[in-house]
Amino acid sequence: MKQPLAGILPVAPTPFHADGSVDEDGMRRVIDCMIDQGVDAICILANYSEQFLLTDDERALLMRISLEHTAGRVPVIVTISHFWTDLVARRAMEAEAMGAAMVMMMPPYHGAGLQAAPQGILEHFRAVDESISIPIMVQDAPLSGVNLTVDLLARMARELENVSYFKIECPFAADKLAALIEAAGDHIEGPFDGEEAVTLLADLDAGATGTMTSAMFPEKIRPIVTEYRAGNLDVALDQWKLCLPLINHENRQCGLRAAKTIFMEGGVIGSDAVRHPLKPMSQRTRDRLLGLARDLDVLALSWGK
């Protein structure tokens, strides 16, 4: 990448057929729809891609399909998180060899009681840093239960050449983003938030240069970032107010199921199935989701029709 990534880098959902098998053609259509949504990059195999419900063979298949089908139209970020350091490094090398622009990884964790100490976390990221030459995004998410302190994150940014992007989606993300930017300065090329952009405006105030949302409606969220960074704060605020009800419903009521439901409704994919033990959302939650999405006329609702 010649310029640092900024803007909106959504997570691609993994489409499954109704029987739970991977929908390969659906994955290609997801990629095409996201590019038409005007995304700045696409992240695959993340938590919102149900990465924790995929076999190793399925991960490899989906990475190949996504990178080959994207064909350089936008950068692709491959999530490589795993508890075992050697496997994470191997995944990183495979992603780079196949053409990934960046990898994203969480700290090593396996439930609340099995986590690495700070030195182990640093070594985990260093092993990946020494294995590849593309940027690494650190994902600081409450899902892991790992407390990544600002001091540790700043140290990784200063000491590890490729660690230059950070997705901060923990409670009080704006304060942490601001503290991290102050502590690490020019070593950070991409301070991002997540959590479906539910704290986006505060995070932009703190210095974030972009957001990693779901794929549900990035064409509506991206202008919040671009207008804010262009100095048009009132325009950004108005767009934020317009999007917030749908952002909130996705974040608090739907989770990863939302994008799949919208994509199915719009003919992007044939099924919004999630893998067990995840369950479909209630009809009540689905009706509200579709109503809010129609009010905003999100692109995915008409993309395949």
JSON list of N, CA, C and O in Angstrom, two decimals, residues 78-126:
[
{"chain": "A", "resi": 78, "resn": "VAL", "atom": "N", "xyz": [-6.71, -9.90, 6.08]},
{"chain": "A", "resi": 78, "resn": "VAL", "atom": "CA", "xyz": [-7.01, -11.27, 6.49]},
{"chain": "A", "resi": 78, "resn": "VAL", "atom": "C", "xyz": [-6.81, -11.41, 7.99]},
{"chain": "A", "resi": 78, "resn": "VAL", "atom": "O", "xyz": [-5.73, -11.12, 8.51]},
{"chain": "A", "resi": 79, "resn": "THR", "atom": "N", "xyz": [-7.84, -11.84, 8.69]},
{"chain": "A", "resi": 79, "resn": "THR", "atom": "CA", "xyz": [-7.74, -12.07, 10.13]},
{"chain": "A", "resi": 79, "resn": "THR", "atom": "C", "xyz": [-7.07, -13.42, 10.38]},
{"chain": "A", "resi": 79, "resn": "THR", "atom": "O", "xyz": [-7.43, -14.42, 9.76]},
{"chain": "A", "resi": 80, "resn": "ILE", "atom": "N", "xyz": [-6.11, -13.45, 11.30]},
{"chain": "A", "resi": 80, "resn": "ILE", "atom": "CA", "xyz": [-5.29, -14.65, 11.51]},
{"chain": "A", "resi": 80, "resn": "ILE", "atom": "C", "xyz": [-5.29, -15.10, 12.97]},
{"chain": "A", "resi": 80, "resn": "ILE", "atom": "O", "xyz": [-4.50, -15.96, 13.35]},
{"chain": "A", "resi": 81, "resn": "SER", "atom": "N", "xyz": [-6.15, -14.55, 13.80]},
{"chain": "A", "resi": 81, "resn": "SER", "atom": "CA", "xyz": [-6.10, -14.79, 15.24]},
{"chain": "A", "resi": 81, "resn": "SER", "atom": "C", "xyz": [-6.14, -16.27, 15.61]},
{"chain": "A", "resi": 81, "resn": "SER", "atom": "O", "xyz": [-6.91, -17.05, 15.04]},
{"chain": "A", "resi": 82, "resn": "HIS", "atom": "N", "xyz": [-5.31, -16.64, 16.57]},
{"chain": "A", "resi": 82, "resn": "HIS", "atom": "CA", "xyz": [-5.31, -17.98, 17.14]},
{"chain": "A", "resi": 82, "resn": "HIS", "atom": "C", "xyz": [-4.47, -17.92, 18.41]},
{"chain": "A", "resi": 82, "resn": "HIS", "atom": "O", "xyz": [-3.61, -17.04, 18.57]},
{"chain": "A", "resi": 83, "resn": "PHE", "atom": "N", "xyz": [-4.68, -18.87, 19.29]},
{"chain": "A", "resi": 83, "resn": "PHE", "atom": "CA", "xyz": [-3.91, -18.90, 20.54]},
{"chain": "A", "resi": 83, "resn": "PHE", "atom": "C", "xyz": [-2.47, -19.33, 20.33]},
{"chain": "A", "resi": 83, "resn": "PHE", "atom": "O", "xyz": [-1.55, -18.86, 21.01]},
{"chain": "A", "resi": 84, "resn": "TRP", "atom": "N", "xyz": [-2.24, -20.22, 19.36]},
{"chain": "A", "resi": 84, "resn": "TRP", "atom": "CA", "xyz": [-0.91, -20.79, 19.15]},
{"chain": "A", "resi": 84, "resn": "TRP", "atom": "C", "xyz": [-0.08, -19.87, 18.26]},
{"chain": "A", "resi": 84, "resn": "TRP", "atom": "O", "xyz": [-0.43, -19.60, 17.11]},
{"chain": "A", "resi": 85, "resn": "THR", "atom": "N", "xyz": [1.02, -19.40, 18.77]},
{"chain": "A", "resi": 85, "resn": "THR", "atom": "CA", "xyz": [1.85, -18.43, 18.06]},
{"chain": "A", "resi": 85, "resn": "THR", "atom": "C", "xyz": [2.34, -18.96, 16.72]},
{"chain": "A", "resi": 85, "resn": "THR", "atom": "O", "xyz": [2.30, -18.25, 15.70]},
{"chain": "A", "resi": 86, "resn": "ASP", "atom": "N", "xyz": [2.80, -20.20, 16.67]},
{"chain": "A", "resi": 86, "resn": "ASP", "atom": "CA", "xyz": [3.33, -20.74, 15.42]},
{"chain": "A", "resi": 86, "resn": "ASP", "atom": "C", "xyz": [2.26, -20.77, 14.33]},
{"chain": "A", "resi": 86, "resn": "ASP", "atom": "O", "xyz": [2.55, -20.50, 13.16]},
{"chain": "A", "resi": 87, "resn": "LEU", "atom": "N", "xyz": [1.04, -21.09, 14.71]},
{"chain": "A", "resi": 87, "resn": "LEU", "atom": "CA", "xyz": [-0.03, -21.15, 13.72]},
{"chain": "A", "resi": 87, "resn": "LEU", "atom": "C", "xyz": [-0.38, -19.76, 13.22]},
{"chain": "A", "resi": 87, "resn": "LEU", "atom": "O", "xyz": [-0.64, -19.56, 12.02]},
{"chain": "A", "resi": 88, "resn": "VAL", "atom": "N", "xyz": [-0.39, -18.78, 14.10]},
{"chain": "A", "resi": 88, "resn": "VAL", "atom": "CA", "xyz": [-0.68, -17.41, 13.69]},
{"chain": "A", "resi": 88, "resn": "VAL", "atom": "C", "xyz": [0.37, -16.93, 12.69]},
{"chain": "A", "resi": 88, "resn": "VAL", "atom": "O", "xyz": [0.05, -16.32, 11.66]},
{"chain": "A", "resi": 89, "resn": "ALA", "atom": "N", "xyz": [1.65, -17.21, 12.97]},
{"chain": "A", "resi": 89, "resn": "ALA", "atom": "CA", "xyz": [2.71, -16.81, 12.05]},
{"chain": "A", "resi": 89, "resn": "ALA", "atom": "C", "xyz": [2.55, -17.51, 10.70]},
{"chain": "A", "resi": 89, "resn": "ALA", "atom": "O", "xyz": [2.74, -16.90, 9.63]},
{"chain": "A", "resi": 90, "resn": "ARG", "atom": "N", "xyz": [2.18, -18.78, 10.74]},
{"chain": "A", "resi": 90, "resn": "ARG", "atom": "CA", "xyz": [1.97, -19.52, 9.49]},
{"chain": "A", "resi": 90, "resn": "ARG", "atom": "C", "xyz": [0.80, -18.93, 8.70]},
{"chain": "A", "resi": 90, "resn": "ARG", "atom": "O", "xyz": [0.89, -18.76, 7.48]},
{"chain": "A", "resi": 91, "resn": "ARG", "atom": "N", "xyz": [-0.28, -18.62, 9.39]},
{"chain": "A", "resi": 91, "resn": "ARG", "atom": "CA", "xyz": [-1.42, -18.00, 8.72]},
{"chain": "A", "resi": 91, "resn": "ARG", "atom": "C", "xyz": [-1.02, -16.66, 8.10]},
{"chain": "A", "resi": 91, "resn": "ARG", "atom": "O", "xyz": [-1.46, -16.31, 6.99]},
{"chain": "A", "resi": 92, "resn": "ALA", "atom": "N", "xyz": [-0.21, -15.89, 8.80]},
{"chain": "A", "resi": 92, "resn": "ALA", "atom": "CA", "xyz": [0.22, -14.59, 8.29]},
{"chain": "A", "resi": 92, "resn": "ALA", "atom": "C", "xyz": [1.02, -14.75, 7.01]},
{"chain": "A", "resi": 92, "resn": "ALA", "atom": "O", "xyz": [0.82, -14.01, 6.03]},
{"chain": "A", "resi": 93, "resn": "MET", "atom": "N", "xyz": [1.94, -15.70, 7.00]},
{"chain": "A", "resi": 93, "resn": "MET", "atom": "CA", "xyz": [2.76, -15.91, 5.80]},
{"chain": "A", "resi": 93, "resn": "MET", "atom": "C", "xyz": [1.91, -16.38, 4.62]},
{"chain": "A", "resi": 93, "resn": "MET", "atom": "O", "xyz": [2.12, -15.96, 3.48]},
{"chain": "A", "resi": 94, "resn": "GLU", "atom": "N", "xyz": [0.93, -17.24, 4.89]},
{"chain": "A", "resi": 94, "resn": "GLU", "atom": "CA", "xyz": [0.05, -17.71, 3.82]},
{"chain": "A", "resi": 94, "resn": "GLU", "atom": "C", "xyz": [-0.79, -16.56, 3.26]},
{"chain": "A", "resi": 94, "resn": "GLU", "atom": "O", "xyz": [-0.99, -16.47, 2.04]},
{"chain": "A", "resi": 95, "resn": "ALA", "atom": "N", "xyz": [-1.26, -15.68, 4.14]},
{"chain": "A", "resi": 95, "resn": "ALA", "atom": "CA", "xyz": [-2.06, -14.54, 3.69]},
{"chain": "A", "resi": 95, "resn": "ALA", "atom": "C", "xyz": [-1.22, -13.60, 2.83]},
{"chain": "A", "resi": 95, "resn": "ALA", "atom": "O", "xyz": [-1.67, -13.15, 1.76]},
{"chain": "A", "resi": 96, "resn": "GLU", "atom": "N", "xyz": [0.00, -13.32, 3.27]},
{"chain": "A", "resi": 96, "resn": "GLU", "atom": "CA", "xyz": [0.86, -12.44, 2.48]},
{"chain": "A", "resi": 96, "resn": "GLU", "atom": "C", "xyz": [1.18, -13.07, 1.13]},
{"chain": "A", "resi": 96, "resn": "GLU", "atom": "O", "xyz": [1.14, -12.38, 0.08]},
{"chain": "A", "resi": 97, "resn": "ALA", "atom": "N", "xyz": [1.49, -14.35, 1.12]},
{"chain": "A", "resi": 97, "resn": "ALA", "atom": "CA", "xyz": [1.84, -15.03, -0.13]},
{"chain": "A", "resi": 97, "resn": "ALA", "atom": "C", "xyz": [0.68, -15.01, -1.12]},
{"chain": "A", "resi": 97, "resn": "ALA", "atom": "O", "xyz": [0.89, -14.98, -2.35]},
{"chain": "A", "resi": 98, "resn": "MET", "atom": "N", "xyz": [-0.54, -15.00, -0.62]},
{"chain": "A", "resi": 98, "resn": "MET", "atom": "CA", "xyz": [-1.70, -15.03, -1.50]},
{"chain": "A", "resi": 98, "resn": "MET", "atom": "C", "xyz": [-2.15, -13.64, -1.93]},
{"chain": "A", "resi": 98, "resn": "MET", "atom": "O", "xyz": [-3.04, -13.48, -2.76]},
{"chain": "A", "resi": 99, "resn": "GLY", "atom": "N", "xyz": [-1.54, -12.59, -1.35]},
{"chain": "A", "resi": 99, "resn": "GLY", "atom": "CA", "xyz": [-1.83, -11.24, -1.81]},
{"chain": "A", "resi": 99, "resn": "GLY", "atom": "C", "xyz": [-2.55, -10.34, -0.82]},
{"chain": "A", "resi": 99, "resn": "GLY", "atom": "O", "xyz": [-3.01, -9.26, -1.21]},
{"chain": "A", "resi": 100, "resn": "ALA", "atom": "N", "xyz": [-2.66, -10.75, 0.43]},
{"chain": "A", "resi": 100, "resn": "ALA", "atom": "CA", "xyz": [-3.30, -9.89, 1.43]},
{"chain": "A", "resi": 100, "resn": "ALA", "atom": "C", "xyz": [-2.51, -8.59, 1.59]},
{"chain": "A", "resi": 100, "resn": "ALA", "atom": "O", "xyz": [-1.28, -8.58, 1.53]},
{"chain": "A", "resi": 101, "resn": "ALA", "atom": "N", "xyz": [-3.22, -7.50, 1.81]},
{"chain": "A", "resi": 101, "resn": "ALA", "atom": "CA", "xyz": [-2.58, -6.20, 2.02]},
{"chain": "A", "resi": 101, "resn": "ALA", "atom": "C", "xyz": [-2.20, -5.99, 3.48]},
{"chain": "A", "resi": 101, "resn": "ALA", "atom": "O", "xyz": [-1.31, -5.19, 3.79]},
{"chain": "A", "resi": 102, "resn": "MET", "atom": "N", "xyz": [-2.87, -6.72, 4.37]},
{"chain": "A", "resi": 102, "resn": "MET", "atom": "CA", "xyz": [-2.68, -6.55, 5.81]},
{"chain": "A", "resi": 102, "resn": "MET", "atom": "C", "xyz": [-3.23, -7.77, 6.51]},
{"chain": "A", "resi": 102, "resn": "MET", "atom": "O", "xyz": [-4.08, -8.48, 5.95]},
{"chain": "A", "resi": 103, "resn": "VAL", "atom": "N", "xyz": [-2.75, -8.05, 7.72]},
{"chain": "A", "resi": 103, "resn": "VAL", "atom": "CA", "xyz": [-3.38, -9.05, 8.56]},
{"chain": "A", "resi": 103, "resn": "VAL", "atom": "C", "xyz": [-3.87, -8.38, 9.83]},
{"chain": "A", "resi": 103, "resn": "VAL", "atom": "O", "xyz": [-3.35, -7.34, 10.25]},
{"chain": "A", "resi": 104, "resn": "MET", "atom": "N", "xyz": [-4.90, -8.96, 10.42]},
{"chain": "A", "resi": 104, "resn": "MET", "atom": "CA", "xyz": [-5.42, -8.48, 11.69]},
{"chain": "A", "resi": 104, "resn": "MET", "atom": "C", "xyz": [-5.40, -9.63, 12.68]},
{"chain": "A", "resi": 104, "resn": "MET", "atom": "O", "xyz": [-5.71, -10.77, 12.32]},
{"chain": "A", "resi": 105, "resn": "MET", "atom": "N", "xyz": [-5.07, -9.33, 13.93]},
{"chain": "A", "resi": 105, "resn": "MET", "atom": "CA", "xyz": [-5.00, -10.40, 14.93]},
{"chain": "A", "resi": 105, "resn": "MET", "atom": "C", "xyz": [-5.33, -9.85, 16.31]},
{"chain": "A", "resi": 105, "resn": "MET", "atom": "O", "xyz": [-5.03, -8.71, 16.65]},
{"chain": "A", "resi": 106, "resn": "MET", "atom": "N", "xyz": [-5.96, -10.71, 17.09]},
{"chain": "A", "resi": 106, "resn": "MET", "atom": "CA", "xyz": [-6.23, -10.43, 18.49]},
{"chain": "A", "resi": 106, "resn": "MET", "atom": "C", "xyz": [-5.09, -10.99, 19.32]},
{"chain": "A", "resi": 106, "resn": "MET", "atom": "O", "xyz": [-4.30, -11.82, 18.84]},
{"chain": "A", "resi": 107, "resn": "PRO", "atom": "N", "xyz": [-4.96, -10.59, 20.57]},
{"chain": "A", "resi": 107, "resn": "PRO", "atom": "CA", "xyz": [-3.98, -11.21, 21.45]},
{"chain": "A", "resi": 107, "resn": "PRO", "atom": "C", "xyz": [-4.37, -12.65, 21.71]},
{"chain": "A", "resi": 107, "resn": "PRO", "atom": "O", "xyz": [-5.54, -13.03, 21.56]},
{"chain": "A", "resi": 108, "resn": "PRO", "atom": "N", "xyz": [-3.43, -13.50, 22.11]},
{"chain": "A", "resi": 108, "resn": "PRO", "atom": "CA", "xyz": [-3.77, -14.90, 22.38]},
{"chain": "A", "resi": 108, "resn": "PRO", "atom": "C", "xyz": [-4.68, -15.02, 23.60]},
{"chain": "A", "resi": 108, "resn": "PRO", "atom": "O", "xyz": [-4.40, -14.45, 24.66]},
{"chain": "A", "resi": 109, "resn": "TYR", "atom": "N", "xyz": [-5.78, -15.75, 23.43]},
{"chain": "A", "resi": 109, "resn": "TYR", "atom": "CA", "xyz": [-6.70, -15.99, 24.54]},
{"chain": "A", "resi": 109, "resn": "TYR", "atom": "C", "xyz": [-7.46, -17.27, 24.26]},
{"chain": "A", "resi": 109, "resn": "TYR", "atom": "O", "xyz": [-7.63, -17.68, 23.11]},
{"chain": "A", "resi": 110, "resn": "HIS", "atom": "N", "xyz": [-7.90, -17.91, 25.30]},
{"chain": "A", "resi": 110, "resn": "HIS", "atom": "CA", "xyz": [-8.76, -19.09, 25.15]},
{"chain": "A", "resi": 110, "resn": "HIS", "atom": "C", "xyz": [-9.63, -19.15, 26.39]},
{"chain": "A", "resi": 110, "resn": "HIS", "atom": "O", "xyz": [-9.37, -19.90, 27.33]},
{"chain": "A", "resi": 111, "resn": "GLY", "atom": "N", "xyz": [-10.66, -18.30, 26.40]},
{"chain": "A", "resi": 111, "resn": "GLY", "atom": "CA", "xyz": [-11.50, -18.19, 27.58]},
{"chain": "A", "resi": 111, "resn": "GLY", "atom": "C", "xyz": [-10.88, -17.24, 28.59]},
{"chain": "A", "resi": 111, "resn": "GLY", "atom": "O", "xyz": [-9.72, -16.85, 28.49]},
{"chain": "A", "resi": 112, "resn": "ALA", "atom": "N", "xyz": [-11.68, -16.91, 29.58]},
{"chain": "A", "resi": 112, "resn": "ALA", "atom": "CA", "xyz": [-11.25, -15.90, 30.55]},
{"chain": "A", "resi": 112, "resn": "ALA", "atom": "C", "xyz": [-10.05, -16.34, 31.37]},
{"chain": "A", "resi": 112, "resn": "ALA", "atom": "O", "xyz": [-9.29, -15.50, 31.86]},
{"chain": "A", "resi": 113, "resn": "GLY", "atom": "N", "xyz": [-9.86, -17.65, 31.52]},
{"chain": "A", "resi": 113, "resn": "GLY", "atom": "CA", "xyz": [-8.81, -18.11, 32.42]},
{"chain": "A", "resi": 113, "resn": "GLY", "atom": "C", "xyz": [-7.53, -18.55, 31.74]},
{"chain": "A", "resi": 113, "resn": "GLY", "atom": "O", "xyz": [-6.60, -19.00, 32.40]},
{"chain": "A", "resi": 114, "resn": "LEU", "atom": "N", "xyz": [-7.46, -18.43, 30.40]},
{"chain": "A", "resi": 114, "resn": "LEU", "atom": "CA", "xyz": [-6.28, -18.89, 29.69]},
{"chain": "A", "resi": 114, "resn": "LEU", "atom": "C", "xyz": [-5.82, -17.79, 28.74]},
{"chain": "A", "resi": 114, "resn": "LEU", "atom": "O", "xyz": [-6.27, -17.68, 27.61]},
{"chain": "A", "resi": 115, "resn": "GLN", "atom": "N", "xyz": [-4.92, -16.97, 29.26]},
{"chain": "A", "resi": 115, "resn": "GLN", "atom": "CA", "xyz": [-4.41, -15.83, 28.52]},
{"chain": "A", "resi": 115, "resn": "GLN", "atom": "C", "xyz": [-2.90, -15.74, 28.72]},
{"chain": "A", "resi": 115, "resn": "GLN", "atom": "O", "xyz": [-2.36, -16.22, 29.71]},
{"chain": "A", "resi": 116, "resn": "ALA", "atom": "N", "xyz": [-2.24, -15.11, 27.78]},
{"chain": "A", "resi": 116, "resn": "ALA", "atom": "CA", "xyz": [-0.80, -14.92, 27.90]},
{"chain": "A", "resi": 116, "resn": "ALA", "atom": "C", "xyz": [-0.50, -13.69, 28.76]},
{"chain": "A", "resi": 116, "resn": "ALA", "atom": "O", "xyz": [-1.29, -12.75, 28.82]},
{"chain": "A", "resi": 117, "resn": "ALA", "atom": "N", "xyz": [0.67, -13.70, 29.40]},
{"chain": "A", "resi": 117, "resn": "ALA", "atom": "CA", "xyz": [1.15, -12.53, 30.12]},
{"chain": "A", "resi": 117, "resn": "ALA", "atom": "C", "xyz": [1.58, -11.47, 29.11]},
{"chain": "A", "resi": 117, "resn": "ALA", "atom": "O", "xyz": [1.78, -11.77, 27.92]},
{"chain": "A", "resi": 118, "resn": "PRO", "atom": "N", "xyz": [1.75, -10.21, 29.53]},
{"chain": "A", "resi": 118, "resn": "PRO", "atom": "CA", "xyz": [2.14, -9.15, 28.59]},
{"chain": "A", "resi": 118, "resn": "PRO", "atom": "C", "xyz": [3.36, -9.50, 27.75]},
{"chain": "A", "resi": 118, "resn": "PRO", "atom": "O", "xyz": [3.38, -9.24, 26.54]},
{"chain": "A", "resi": 119, "resn": "GLN", "atom": "N", "xyz": [4.38, -10.13, 28.35]},
{"chain": "A", "resi": 119, "resn": "GLN", "atom": "CA", "xyz": [5.57, -10.48, 27.58]},
{"chain": "A", "resi": 119, "resn": "GLN", "atom": "C", "xyz": [5.23, -11.53, 26.52]},
{"chain": "A", "resi": 119, "resn": "GLN", "atom": "O", "xyz": [5.72, -11.48, 25.39]},
{"chain": "A", "resi": 120, "resn": "GLY", "atom": "N", "xyz": [4.36, -12.47, 26.88]},
{"chain": "A", "resi": 120, "resn": "GLY", "atom": "CA", "xyz": [3.94, -13.48, 25.91]},
{"chain": "A", "resi": 120, "resn": "GLY", "atom": "C", "xyz": [3.16, -12.87, 24.77]},
{"chain": "A", "resi": 120, "resn": "GLY", "atom": "O", "xyz": [3.29, -13.29, 23.61]},
{"chain": "A", "resi": 121, "resn": "ILE", "atom": "N", "xyz": [2.33, -11.87, 25.07]},
{"chain": "A", "resi": 121, "resn": "ILE", "atom": "CA", "xyz": [1.57, -11.18, 24.02]},
{"chain": "A", "resi": 121, "resn": "ILE", "atom": "C", "xyz": [2.53, -10.47, 23.07]},
{"chain": "A", "resi": 121, "resn": "ILE", "atom": "O", "xyz": [2.40, -10.55, 21.85]},
{"chain": "A", "resi": 122, "resn": "LEU", "atom": "N", "xyz": [3.52, -9.78, 23.65]},
{"chain": "A", "resi": 122, "resn": "LEU", "atom": "CA", "xyz": [4.50, -9.09, 22.82]},
{"chain": "A", "resi": 122, "resn": "LEU", "atom": "C", "xyz": [5.25, -10.08, 21.92]},
{"chain": "A", "resi": 122, "resn": "LEU", "atom": "O", "xyz": [5.45, -9.83, 20.72]},
{"chain": "A", "resi": 123, "resn": "GLU", "atom": "N", "xyz": [5.64, -11.21, 22.47]},
{"chain": "A", "resi": 123, "resn": "GLU", "atom": "CA", "xyz": [6.35, -12.23, 21.68]},
{"chain": "A", "resi": 123, "resn": "GLU", "atom": "C", "xyz": [5.45, -12.82, 20.60]},
{"chain": "A", "resi": 123, "resn": "GLU", "atom": "O", "xyz": [5.92, -13.15, 19.50]},
{"chain": "A", "resi": 124, "resn": "HIS", "atom": "N", "xyz": [4.17, -12.96, 20.90]},
{"chain": "A", "resi": 124, "resn": "HIS", "atom": "CA", "xyz": [3.19, -13.48, 19.94]},
{"chain": "A", "resi": 124, "resn": "HIS", "atom": "C", "xyz": [3.15, -12.57, 18.70]},
{"chain": "A", "resi": 124, "resn": "HIS", "atom": "O", "xyz": [3.24, -13.03, 17.56]},
{"chain": "A", "resi": 125, "resn": "PHE", "atom": "N", "xyz": [3.04, -11.27, 18.95]},
{"chain": "A", "resi": 125, "resn": "PHE", "atom": "CA", "xyz": [2.99, -10.32, 17.84]},
{"chain": "A", "resi": 125, "resn": "PHE", "atom": "C", "xyz": [4.35, -10.19, 17.16]},
{"chain": "A", "resi": 125, "resn": "PHE", "atom": "O", "xyz": [4.43, -10.01, 15.95]},
{"chain": "A", "resi": 126, "resn": "ARG", "atom": "N", "xyz": [5.43, -10.29, 17.94]},
{"chain": "A", "resi": 126, "resn": "ARG", "atom": "CA", "xyz": [6.76, -10.20, 17.33]},
{"chain": "A", "resi": 126, "resn": "ARG", "atom": "C", "xyz": [7.00, -11.36, 16.36]},
{"chain": "A", "resi": 126, "resn": "ARG", "atom": "O", "xyz": [7.60, -11.16, 15.30]}
]
